[in-house]
Coordinates of C-alpha atoms in Angstrom, one line a residue:
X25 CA -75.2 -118.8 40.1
X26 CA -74.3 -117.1 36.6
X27 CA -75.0 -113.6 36.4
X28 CA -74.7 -110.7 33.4
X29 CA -74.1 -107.0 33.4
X30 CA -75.8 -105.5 30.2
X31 CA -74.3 -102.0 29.2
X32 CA -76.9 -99.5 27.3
X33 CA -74.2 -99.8 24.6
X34 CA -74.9 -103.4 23.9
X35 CA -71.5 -104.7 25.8
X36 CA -72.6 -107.8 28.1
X37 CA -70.3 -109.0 30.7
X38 CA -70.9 -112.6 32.4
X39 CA -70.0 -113.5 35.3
X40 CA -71.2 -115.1 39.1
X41 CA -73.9 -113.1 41.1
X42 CA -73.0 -112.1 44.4
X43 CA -75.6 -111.0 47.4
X44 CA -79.5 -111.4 45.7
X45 CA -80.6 -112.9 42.7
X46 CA -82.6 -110.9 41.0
X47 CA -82.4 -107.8 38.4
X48 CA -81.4 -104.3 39.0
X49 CA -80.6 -101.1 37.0
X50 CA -79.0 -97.8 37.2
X51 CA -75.9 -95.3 36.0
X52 CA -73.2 -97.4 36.0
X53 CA -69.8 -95.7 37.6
X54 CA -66.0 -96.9 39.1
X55 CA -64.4 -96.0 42.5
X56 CA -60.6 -95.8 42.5
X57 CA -60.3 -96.5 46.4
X58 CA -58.5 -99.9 47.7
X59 CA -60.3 -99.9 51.0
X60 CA -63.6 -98.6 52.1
X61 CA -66.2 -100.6 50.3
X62 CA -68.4 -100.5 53.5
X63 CA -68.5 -97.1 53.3
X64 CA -69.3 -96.8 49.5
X65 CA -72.1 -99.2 49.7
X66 CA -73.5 -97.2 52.6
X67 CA -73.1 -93.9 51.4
X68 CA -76.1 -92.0 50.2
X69 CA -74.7 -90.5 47.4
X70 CA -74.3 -93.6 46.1
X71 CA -78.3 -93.8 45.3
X72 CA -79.3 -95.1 42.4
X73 CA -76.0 -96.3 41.1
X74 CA -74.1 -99.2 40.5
X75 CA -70.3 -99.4 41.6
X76 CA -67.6 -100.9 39.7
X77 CA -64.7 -101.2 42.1
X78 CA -61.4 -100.9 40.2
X79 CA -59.0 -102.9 43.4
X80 CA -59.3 -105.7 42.0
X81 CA -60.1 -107.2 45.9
X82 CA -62.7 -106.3 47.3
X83 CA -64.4 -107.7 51.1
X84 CA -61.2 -109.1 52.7
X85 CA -61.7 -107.7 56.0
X86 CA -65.6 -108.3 55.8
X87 CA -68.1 -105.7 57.1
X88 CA -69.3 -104.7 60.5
X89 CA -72.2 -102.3 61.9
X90 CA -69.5 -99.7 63.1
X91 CA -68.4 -98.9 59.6
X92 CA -71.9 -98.1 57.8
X93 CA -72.7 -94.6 56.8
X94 CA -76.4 -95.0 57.0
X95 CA -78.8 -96.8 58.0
X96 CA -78.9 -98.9 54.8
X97 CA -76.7 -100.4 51.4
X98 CA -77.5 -96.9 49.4
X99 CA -76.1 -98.5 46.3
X100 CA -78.3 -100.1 43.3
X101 CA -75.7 -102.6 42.4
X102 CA -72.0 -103.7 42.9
X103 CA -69.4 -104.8 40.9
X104 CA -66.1 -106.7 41.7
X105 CA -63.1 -108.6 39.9
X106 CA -63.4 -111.1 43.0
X107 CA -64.8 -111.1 46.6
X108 CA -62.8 -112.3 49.0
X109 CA -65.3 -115.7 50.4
X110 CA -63.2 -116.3 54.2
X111 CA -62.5 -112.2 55.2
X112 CA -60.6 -112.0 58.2
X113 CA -60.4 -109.1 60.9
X114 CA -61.5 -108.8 64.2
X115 CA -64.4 -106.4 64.3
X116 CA -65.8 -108.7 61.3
X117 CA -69.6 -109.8 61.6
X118 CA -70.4 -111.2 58.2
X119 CA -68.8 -111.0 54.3
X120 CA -69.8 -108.8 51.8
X121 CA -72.0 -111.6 49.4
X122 CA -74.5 -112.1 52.9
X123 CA -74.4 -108.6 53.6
X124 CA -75.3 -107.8 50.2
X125 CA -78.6 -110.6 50.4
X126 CA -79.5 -109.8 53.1
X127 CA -79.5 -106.1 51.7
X128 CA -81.3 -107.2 48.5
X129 CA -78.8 -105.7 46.6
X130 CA -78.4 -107.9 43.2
X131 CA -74.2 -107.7 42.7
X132 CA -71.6 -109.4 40.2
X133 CA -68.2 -110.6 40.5
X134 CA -65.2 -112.6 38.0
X135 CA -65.7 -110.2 35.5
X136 CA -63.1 -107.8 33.7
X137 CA -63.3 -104.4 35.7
X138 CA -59.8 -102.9 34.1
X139 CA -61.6 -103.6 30.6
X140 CA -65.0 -101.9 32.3
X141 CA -63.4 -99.0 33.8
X142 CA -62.2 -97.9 30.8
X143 CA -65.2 -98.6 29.1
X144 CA -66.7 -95.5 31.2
X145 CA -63.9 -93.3 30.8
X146 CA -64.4 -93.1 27.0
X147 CA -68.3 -93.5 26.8
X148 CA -69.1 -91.6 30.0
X149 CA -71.1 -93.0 33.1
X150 CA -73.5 -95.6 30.9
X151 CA -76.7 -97.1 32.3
X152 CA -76.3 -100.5 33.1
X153 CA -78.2 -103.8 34.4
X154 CA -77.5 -107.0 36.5
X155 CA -79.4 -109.8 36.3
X156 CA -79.2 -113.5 37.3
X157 CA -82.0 -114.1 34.3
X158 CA -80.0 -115.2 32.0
X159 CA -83.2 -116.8 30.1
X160 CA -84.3 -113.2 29.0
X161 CA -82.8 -112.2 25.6
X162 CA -80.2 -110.1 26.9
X163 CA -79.7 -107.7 23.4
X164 CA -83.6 -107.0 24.3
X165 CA -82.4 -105.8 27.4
X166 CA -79.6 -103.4 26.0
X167 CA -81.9 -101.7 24.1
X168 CA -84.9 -101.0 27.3
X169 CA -81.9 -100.0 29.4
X170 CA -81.1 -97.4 26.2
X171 CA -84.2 -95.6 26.6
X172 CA -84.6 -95.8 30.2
X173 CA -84.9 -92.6 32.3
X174 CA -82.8 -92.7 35.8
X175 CA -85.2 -91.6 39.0
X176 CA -84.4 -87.8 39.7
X177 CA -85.4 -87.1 43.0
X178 CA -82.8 -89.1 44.8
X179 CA -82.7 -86.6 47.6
X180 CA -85.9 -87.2 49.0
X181 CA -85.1 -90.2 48.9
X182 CA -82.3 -90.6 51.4
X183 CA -83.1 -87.2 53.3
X184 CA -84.1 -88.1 57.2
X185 CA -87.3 -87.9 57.5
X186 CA -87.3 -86.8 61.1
X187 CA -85.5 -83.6 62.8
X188 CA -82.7 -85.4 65.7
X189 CA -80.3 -83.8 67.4
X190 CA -76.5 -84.4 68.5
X191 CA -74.4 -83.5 70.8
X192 CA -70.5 -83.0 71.1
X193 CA -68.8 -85.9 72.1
X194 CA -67.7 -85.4 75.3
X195 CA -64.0 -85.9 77.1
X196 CA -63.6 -90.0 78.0
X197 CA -63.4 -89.7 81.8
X198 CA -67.4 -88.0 81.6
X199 CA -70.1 -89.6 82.7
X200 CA -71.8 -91.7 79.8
X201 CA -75.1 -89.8 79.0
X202 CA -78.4 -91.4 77.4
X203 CA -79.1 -92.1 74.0
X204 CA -83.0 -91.1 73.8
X205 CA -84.6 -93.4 72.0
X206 CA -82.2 -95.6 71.7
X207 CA -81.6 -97.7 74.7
X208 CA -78.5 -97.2 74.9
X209 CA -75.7 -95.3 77.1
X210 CA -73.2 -94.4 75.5
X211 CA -71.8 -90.7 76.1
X212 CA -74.1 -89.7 73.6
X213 CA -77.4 -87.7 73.4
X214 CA -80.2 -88.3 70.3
X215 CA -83.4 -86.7 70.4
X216 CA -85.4 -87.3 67.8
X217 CA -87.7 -84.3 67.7
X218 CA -90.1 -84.3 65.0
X219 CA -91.1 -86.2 62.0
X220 CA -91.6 -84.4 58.6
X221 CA -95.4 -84.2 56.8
X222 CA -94.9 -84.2 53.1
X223 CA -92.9 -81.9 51.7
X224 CA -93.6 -78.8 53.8
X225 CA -90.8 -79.4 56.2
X226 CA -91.1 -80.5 60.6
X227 CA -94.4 -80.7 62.6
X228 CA -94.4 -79.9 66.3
X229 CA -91.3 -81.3 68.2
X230 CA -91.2 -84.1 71.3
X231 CA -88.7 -85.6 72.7
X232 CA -89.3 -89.6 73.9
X233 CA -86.6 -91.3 76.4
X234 CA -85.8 -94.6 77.0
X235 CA -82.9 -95.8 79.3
X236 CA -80.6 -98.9 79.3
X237 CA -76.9 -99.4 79.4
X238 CA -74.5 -101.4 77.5
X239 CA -71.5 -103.5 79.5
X240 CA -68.2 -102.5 79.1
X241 CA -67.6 -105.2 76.5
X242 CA -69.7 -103.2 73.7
X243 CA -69.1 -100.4 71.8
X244 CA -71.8 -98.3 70.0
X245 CA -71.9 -98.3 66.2
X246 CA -72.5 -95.2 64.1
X247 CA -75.8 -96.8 62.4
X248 CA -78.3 -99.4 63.7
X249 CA -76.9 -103.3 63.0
X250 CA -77.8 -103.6 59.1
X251 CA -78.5 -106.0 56.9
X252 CA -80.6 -108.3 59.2
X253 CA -83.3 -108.9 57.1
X254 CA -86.4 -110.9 58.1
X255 CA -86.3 -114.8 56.4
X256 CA -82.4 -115.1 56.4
X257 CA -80.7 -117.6 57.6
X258 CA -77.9 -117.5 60.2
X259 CA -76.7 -120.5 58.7
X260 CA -73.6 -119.4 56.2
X261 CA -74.4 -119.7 53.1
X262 CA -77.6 -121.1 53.4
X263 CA -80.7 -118.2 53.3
X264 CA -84.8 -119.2 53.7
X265 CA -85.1 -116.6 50.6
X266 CA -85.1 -118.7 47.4
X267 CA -82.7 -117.6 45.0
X268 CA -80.0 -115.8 46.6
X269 CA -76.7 -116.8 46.3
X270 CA -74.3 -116.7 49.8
X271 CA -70.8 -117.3 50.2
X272 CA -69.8 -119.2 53.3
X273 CA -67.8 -117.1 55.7
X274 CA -66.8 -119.6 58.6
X275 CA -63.3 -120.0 60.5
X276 CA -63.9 -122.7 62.4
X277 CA -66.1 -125.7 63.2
X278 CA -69.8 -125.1 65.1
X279 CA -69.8 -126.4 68.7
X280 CA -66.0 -126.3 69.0
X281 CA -65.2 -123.8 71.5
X282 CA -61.7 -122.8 73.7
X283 CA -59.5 -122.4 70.9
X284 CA -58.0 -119.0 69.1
X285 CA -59.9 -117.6 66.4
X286 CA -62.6 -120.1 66.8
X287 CA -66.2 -119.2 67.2
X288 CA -69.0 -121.5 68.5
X289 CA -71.3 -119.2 66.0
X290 CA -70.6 -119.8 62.1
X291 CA -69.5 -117.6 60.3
X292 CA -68.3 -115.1 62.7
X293 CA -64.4 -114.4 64.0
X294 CA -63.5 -113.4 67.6
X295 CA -59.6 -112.8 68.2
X296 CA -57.9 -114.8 71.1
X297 CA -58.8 -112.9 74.0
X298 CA -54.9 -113.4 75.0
X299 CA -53.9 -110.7 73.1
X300 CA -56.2 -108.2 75.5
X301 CA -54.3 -109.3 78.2
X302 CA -52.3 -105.9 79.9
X303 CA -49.0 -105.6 79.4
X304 CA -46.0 -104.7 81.7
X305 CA -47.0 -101.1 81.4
X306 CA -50.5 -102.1 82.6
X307 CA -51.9 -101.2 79.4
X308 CA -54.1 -103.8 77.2
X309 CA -51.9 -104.9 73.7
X310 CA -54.8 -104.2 71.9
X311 CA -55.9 -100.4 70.8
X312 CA -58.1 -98.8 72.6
X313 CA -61.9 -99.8 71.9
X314 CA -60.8 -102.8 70.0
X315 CA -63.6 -104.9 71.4
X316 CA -65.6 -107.2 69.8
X317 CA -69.3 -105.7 69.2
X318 CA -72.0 -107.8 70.8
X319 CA -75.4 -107.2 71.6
X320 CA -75.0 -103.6 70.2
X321 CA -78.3 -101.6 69.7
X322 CA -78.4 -97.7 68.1
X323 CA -81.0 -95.7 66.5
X324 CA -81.2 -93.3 63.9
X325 CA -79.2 -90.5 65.7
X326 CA -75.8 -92.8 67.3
X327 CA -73.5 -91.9 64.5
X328 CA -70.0 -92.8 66.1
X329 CA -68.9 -95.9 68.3
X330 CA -68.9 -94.1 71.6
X331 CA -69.3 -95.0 75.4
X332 CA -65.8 -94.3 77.2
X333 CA -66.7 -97.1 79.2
X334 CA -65.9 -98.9 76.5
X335 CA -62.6 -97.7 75.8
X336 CA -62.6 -95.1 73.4
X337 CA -59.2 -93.7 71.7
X338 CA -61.0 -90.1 70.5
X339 CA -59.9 -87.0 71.9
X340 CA -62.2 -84.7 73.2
X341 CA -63.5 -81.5 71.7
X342 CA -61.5 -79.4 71.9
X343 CA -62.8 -75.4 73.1
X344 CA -60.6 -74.0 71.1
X345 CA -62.4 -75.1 68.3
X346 CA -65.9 -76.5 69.0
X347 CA -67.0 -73.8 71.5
X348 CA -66.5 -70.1 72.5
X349 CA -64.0 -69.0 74.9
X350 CA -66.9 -69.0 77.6
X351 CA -67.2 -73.3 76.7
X352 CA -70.9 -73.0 74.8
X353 CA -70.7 -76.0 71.8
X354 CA -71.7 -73.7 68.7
X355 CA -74.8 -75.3 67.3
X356 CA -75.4 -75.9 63.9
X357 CA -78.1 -76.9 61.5
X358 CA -77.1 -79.5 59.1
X359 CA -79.6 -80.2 56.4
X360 CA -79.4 -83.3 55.3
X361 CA -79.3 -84.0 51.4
X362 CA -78.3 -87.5 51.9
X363 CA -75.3 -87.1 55.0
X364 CA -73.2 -89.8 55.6
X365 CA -72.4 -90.8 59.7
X366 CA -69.2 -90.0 59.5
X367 CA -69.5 -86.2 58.7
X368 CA -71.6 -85.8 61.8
X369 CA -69.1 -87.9 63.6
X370 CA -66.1 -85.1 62.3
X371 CA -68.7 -82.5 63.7
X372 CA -69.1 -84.0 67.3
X373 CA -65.5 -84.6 67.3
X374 CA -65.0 -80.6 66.8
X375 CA -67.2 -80.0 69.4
X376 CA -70.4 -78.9 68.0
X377 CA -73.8 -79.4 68.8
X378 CA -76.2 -80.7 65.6
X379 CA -79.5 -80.2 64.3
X380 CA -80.3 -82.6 61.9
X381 CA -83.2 -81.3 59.5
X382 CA -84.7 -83.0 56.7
X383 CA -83.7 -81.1 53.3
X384 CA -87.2 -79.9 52.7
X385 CA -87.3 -77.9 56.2
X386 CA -88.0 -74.3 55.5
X387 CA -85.2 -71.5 56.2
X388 CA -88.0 -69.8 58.6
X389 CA -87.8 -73.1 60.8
X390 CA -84.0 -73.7 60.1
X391 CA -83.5 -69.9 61.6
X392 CA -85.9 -70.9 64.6
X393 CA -83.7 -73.0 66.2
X394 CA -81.0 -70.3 67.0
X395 CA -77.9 -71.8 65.3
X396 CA -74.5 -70.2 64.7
X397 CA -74.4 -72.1 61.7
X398 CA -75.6 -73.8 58.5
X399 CA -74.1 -77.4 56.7
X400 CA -75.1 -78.1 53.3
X401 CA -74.5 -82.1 53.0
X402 CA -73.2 -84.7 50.4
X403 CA -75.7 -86.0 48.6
X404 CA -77.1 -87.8 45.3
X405 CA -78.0 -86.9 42.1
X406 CA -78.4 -83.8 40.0
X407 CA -77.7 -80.7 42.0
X408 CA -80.2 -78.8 39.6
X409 CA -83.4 -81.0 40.4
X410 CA -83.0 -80.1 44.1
X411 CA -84.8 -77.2 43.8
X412 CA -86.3 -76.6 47.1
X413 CA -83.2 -76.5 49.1
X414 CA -81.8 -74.4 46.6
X415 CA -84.1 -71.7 47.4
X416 CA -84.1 -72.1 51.0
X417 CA -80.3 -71.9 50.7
X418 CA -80.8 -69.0 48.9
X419 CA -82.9 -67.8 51.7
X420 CA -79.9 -68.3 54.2
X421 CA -77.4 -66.4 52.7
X422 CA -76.1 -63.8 54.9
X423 CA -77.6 -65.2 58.1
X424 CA -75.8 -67.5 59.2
X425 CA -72.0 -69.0 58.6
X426 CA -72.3 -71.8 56.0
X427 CA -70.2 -74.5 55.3
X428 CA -71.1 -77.3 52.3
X429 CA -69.4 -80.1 50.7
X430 CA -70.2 -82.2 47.9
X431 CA -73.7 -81.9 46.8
X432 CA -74.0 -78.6 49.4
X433 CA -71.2 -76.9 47.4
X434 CA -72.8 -77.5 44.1
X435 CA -76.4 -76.1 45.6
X436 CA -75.0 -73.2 47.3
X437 CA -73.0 -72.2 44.5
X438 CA -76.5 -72.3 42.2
X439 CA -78.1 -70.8 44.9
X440 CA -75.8 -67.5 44.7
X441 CA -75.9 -67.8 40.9
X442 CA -73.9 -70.1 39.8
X443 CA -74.0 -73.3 37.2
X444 CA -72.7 -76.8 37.3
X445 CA -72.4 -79.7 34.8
X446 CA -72.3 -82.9 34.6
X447 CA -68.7 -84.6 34.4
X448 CA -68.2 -87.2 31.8
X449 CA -67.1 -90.1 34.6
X450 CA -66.9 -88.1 38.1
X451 CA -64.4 -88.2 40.9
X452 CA -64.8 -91.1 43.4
X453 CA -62.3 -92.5 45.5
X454 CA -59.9 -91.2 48.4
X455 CA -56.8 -90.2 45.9
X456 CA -57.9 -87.0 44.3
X457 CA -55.0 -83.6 44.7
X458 CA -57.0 -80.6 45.3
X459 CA -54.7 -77.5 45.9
X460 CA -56.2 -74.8 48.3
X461 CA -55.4 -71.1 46.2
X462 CA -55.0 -68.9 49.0
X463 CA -52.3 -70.8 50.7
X464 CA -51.1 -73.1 47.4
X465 CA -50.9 -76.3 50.0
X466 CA -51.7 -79.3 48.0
X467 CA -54.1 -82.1 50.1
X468 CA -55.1 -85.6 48.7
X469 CA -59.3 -85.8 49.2
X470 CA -61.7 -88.3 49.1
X471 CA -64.3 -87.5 46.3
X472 CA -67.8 -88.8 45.8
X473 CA -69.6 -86.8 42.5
X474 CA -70.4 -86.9 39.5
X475 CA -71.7 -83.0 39.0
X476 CA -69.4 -80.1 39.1
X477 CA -69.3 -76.4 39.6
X478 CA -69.1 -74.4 36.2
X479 CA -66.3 -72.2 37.2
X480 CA -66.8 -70.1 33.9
X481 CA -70.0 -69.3 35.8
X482 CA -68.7 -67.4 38.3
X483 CA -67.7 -64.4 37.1
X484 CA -70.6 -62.4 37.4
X485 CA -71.4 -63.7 41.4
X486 CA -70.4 -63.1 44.5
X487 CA -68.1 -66.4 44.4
X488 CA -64.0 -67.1 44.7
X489 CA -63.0 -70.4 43.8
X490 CA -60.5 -71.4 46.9
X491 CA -59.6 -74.8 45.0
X492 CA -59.2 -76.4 42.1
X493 CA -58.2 -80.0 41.5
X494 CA -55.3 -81.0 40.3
X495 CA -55.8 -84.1 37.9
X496 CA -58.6 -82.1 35.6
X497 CA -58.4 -78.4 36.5
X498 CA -62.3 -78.7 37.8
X499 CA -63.5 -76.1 40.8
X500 CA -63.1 -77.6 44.1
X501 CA -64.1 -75.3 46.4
X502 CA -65.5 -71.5 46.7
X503 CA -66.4 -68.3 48.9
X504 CA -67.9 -65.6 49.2
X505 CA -66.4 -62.7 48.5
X506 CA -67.7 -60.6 51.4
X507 CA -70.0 -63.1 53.6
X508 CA -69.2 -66.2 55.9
X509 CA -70.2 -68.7 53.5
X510 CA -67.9 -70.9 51.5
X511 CA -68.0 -74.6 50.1
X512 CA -65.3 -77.4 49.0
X513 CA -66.7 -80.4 46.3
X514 CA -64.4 -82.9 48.3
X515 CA -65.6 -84.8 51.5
X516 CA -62.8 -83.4 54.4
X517 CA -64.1 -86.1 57.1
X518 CA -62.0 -89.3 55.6
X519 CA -64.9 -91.3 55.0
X520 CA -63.1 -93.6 53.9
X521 CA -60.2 -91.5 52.6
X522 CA -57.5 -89.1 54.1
X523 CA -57.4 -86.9 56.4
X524 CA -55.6 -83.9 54.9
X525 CA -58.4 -81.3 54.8
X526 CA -60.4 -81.6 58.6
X527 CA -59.1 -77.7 59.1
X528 CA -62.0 -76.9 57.2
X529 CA -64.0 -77.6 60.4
X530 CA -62.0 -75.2 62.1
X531 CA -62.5 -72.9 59.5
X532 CA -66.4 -73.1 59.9
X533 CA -65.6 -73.0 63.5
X534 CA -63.8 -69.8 63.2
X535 CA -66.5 -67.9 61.5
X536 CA -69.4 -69.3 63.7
X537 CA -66.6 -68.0 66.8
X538 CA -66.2 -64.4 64.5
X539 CA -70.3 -64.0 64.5
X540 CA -70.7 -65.0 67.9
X541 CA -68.0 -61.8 69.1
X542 CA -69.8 -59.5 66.5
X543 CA -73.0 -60.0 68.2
X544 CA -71.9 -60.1 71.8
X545 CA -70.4 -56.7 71.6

């Protein structure tokens, strides 16, 4: 099926559709990573946009449940040179043009992305739409999409709507604990405490538990199974939903069963299981928690592939870092502006204990819940038009330790005073050089934004920029000058991207630890 991406400056690009049929629009933007396209379509602060991917590859090791970053494809649109129809890796479940249908999401492929890309670095991000309507007059279209006003309150949008809770994750040889809510055991505890009315923050809290277990042979995914939309067909690339164009992603022949790498299901790859065998040593040749997912089941608060029944390669948090020296997990508050799973995950992993609160909870109820600390999230949109959690940040100051990244650097820095602006193309991808001022060591980040701190703007607050990025000078992380609070604009949990900066969770750890002390004595 044909397919066009119209530009608000007139340009149109044809090409083939790939996921929905259909039409979509929003601020058109490019991601420099190679890998991580799971990720990126599932990250929040992706809402409302349409991603060009500059690898020209894109989907060649398909897309599984453990990889999402929510609980849905966050992004409006998608945009590749070519999409890769037979992906091939063992934890695959589907390829990117089904997950994509069965998403809704309307996406385009065989088109110029080198020539696109730099369309946006000289024009800026431009608003943009993909349609398979190629009947429409598609000049007419260029000039609606000119005067068309993107949706502001992204936030709400992808804010959880309930309060939940989260553990550490604990050592491998514990006991597995429940999953409330979930029906599932998996080392991990969810408790999904109340559910927000309006804007005005939580209701009363309740805690509902269900118990069930999951066989050695399953891990547990950060994000309930996506994608499976009502009316698809299992079939490959056949769907009951008229109009949507599917790739076939099959490996081998239904109903023949025995052989390597072939799967009596279509469409789906399972490894020989002869390279699970153990070896000499004893030890299975494949990693640790390299199984196959099947018959998973999550909810909205199992953000990590757990269960050290099943085999799982993470250390344990460490109470150096995560705890005090008496072995109490500091708790912390995260308010969630539009979190990916994988920053929770990086928190667990530290050892903390979360609080998951919707972006509209008050700092009255935030302060309730006892924590030795505050995270401002990632998150979409214009920092500026989040006003309430700018005030309740604002409120927070000085109470607690805070730590933010990405959109929660931007809001706490306008929160204490500060301004940010809008860059002409943002930073996204996992290649970006931030050097750290205090100790001048240089890290490569993974950036999602496309707002900035104005660092002109700090000179009459309380603020020290800490970083600055190397490729265009912009601020990339503050502090305060005198309390526990301080930010970075890049995402230090790797998701996707390195891992050069996960000492900034010590960091918040180390403050949290320096509060505790000053109030125990």
């Amino acid at each position: 099926m044909r397919a066009a991406l119209v530009l608000e400056t007139g340009q149109i690009f044809f090409g083939e559709a790939l996921g929905s049929s259909g039409e979509a629009w929003g601020e058109v933007v490019f991601n420099t990573g190679m890998t991580g396209y799971q990720e990126i379509l599932t990250d929040p602060s992706y809402a409302g946009q349409m991603v060009c991917m500059t690898y020209p590859l894109v989907g060649n090791y398909g897309i599984n449940a453990g990889d999402n970053q929510s609980e849905k494809i966050q992004v409006q649109g998608f945009i590749v040179k070519e999409a890769a129809l037979n992906p091939s890796h063992w934890q695959m479940e589907k390829n990117l043009s089904r997950a994509l249908a069965q998403a809704g999401v309307v996406g385009i492929k065989g088109l110029d992305t080198r020539f696109l890309t730099r369309l946006i670095r000289e024009h800026g991000t431009l608003k943009g739409a993909i349609s398979t309507d190629l009947a429409q007059s598609l000049p007419v279209l260029a000039r609606r999409l000119k005067a068309w006003e993107p949706p502001q309150d992204l936030v709400a949008q992808v804010s959880t709507q309930k309060i939940f809770s989260l553990p550490p994750l604990v050592p491998p040889s514990a006991p597995a604990a429940t999953v409330e809510g979930s029906g599932v055991s998996s080392g991990l505890t969810v408790a999904v405490e109340s559910e927000t009315s309006g804007d005005s923050g939580a209701s009363g809290r309740s805690t509902v538990s269900r118990e069930s277990t999951v066989s050695e042979e399953s891990t547990v995914s950060v994000w309930p199974r996506l994608f499976e939309e009502p009316g698809v067909s299992e079939e490959p690339g056949v769907s009951e939903e008229p109009g949507v164009s599917e790739e076939p992603g099959v490996f081998g022949e239904p109903g023949v069963s025995g052989e390597p790498g072939v799967s009596e299901e279509p469409g789906v790859y399972r490894e020989p299981k002869v390279f699970g065998e153990p070896t000499a040593s004893g030890e299975s040749a494949l990693p640790q928690g390299s199984k196959v997912p099947s018959g998973l089941e999550s909810s909205l608060g199992a953000m990590a592939s757990l269960g050290s029944e099943a085999g799982d390669d993470r250390k344990a948090p460490d109470p150096e870092l995560g705890a005090d020296p008496g072995g109490e997990p500091f708790h912390v508050v995260v308010m969630d502006f539009g979190i990916k799973g994988n920053i929770l995950r990086a928190m667990q992993e530290k050892g903390f204990r979360l609080t998951v609160v919707p972006y509209s909870t008050s700092a009255e109820e935030i302060l309730s819940f006892a924590p030795d600390g505050i995270f401002l999230s990632n998150g979409p949109g214009d920092p500026k038009v989040v006003t309430q959690g700018i005030a309740t940040i604002r409120q927070l100051c000085g109470q607690r330790p805070i730590f933010g990244i990405c959109l929660g650097h931007q809001l706490l820095t306008l929160a204490l005073g500060g301004d940010t602006y809008k860059l002409k193309f943002g930073h996204r991808g996992g290649n970006q050089p931030v050097q750290d001022l205090l100790s001048e060591k240089v890290t490569i980040t993974s950036q999602n934004h496309g707002y900035a701190v104005a660092g002109e703007s700090l000179g009459s607050t309380p603020l020290q920029v800490t970083h600055r990025n190397l490729n265009d000078q912009t601020v990339e992380g503050v502090r305060h000058r005198e309390l526990p609070l301080f930010s970075v604009q890049f995402h230090p949990e790797a998701g996707p991207g390195p891992s050069d900066s996960l000492y900034l969770f010590d960091k918040f750890a180390e403050l949290m630890q320096q509060r505790r002390a000053q109030h125990a004595s």
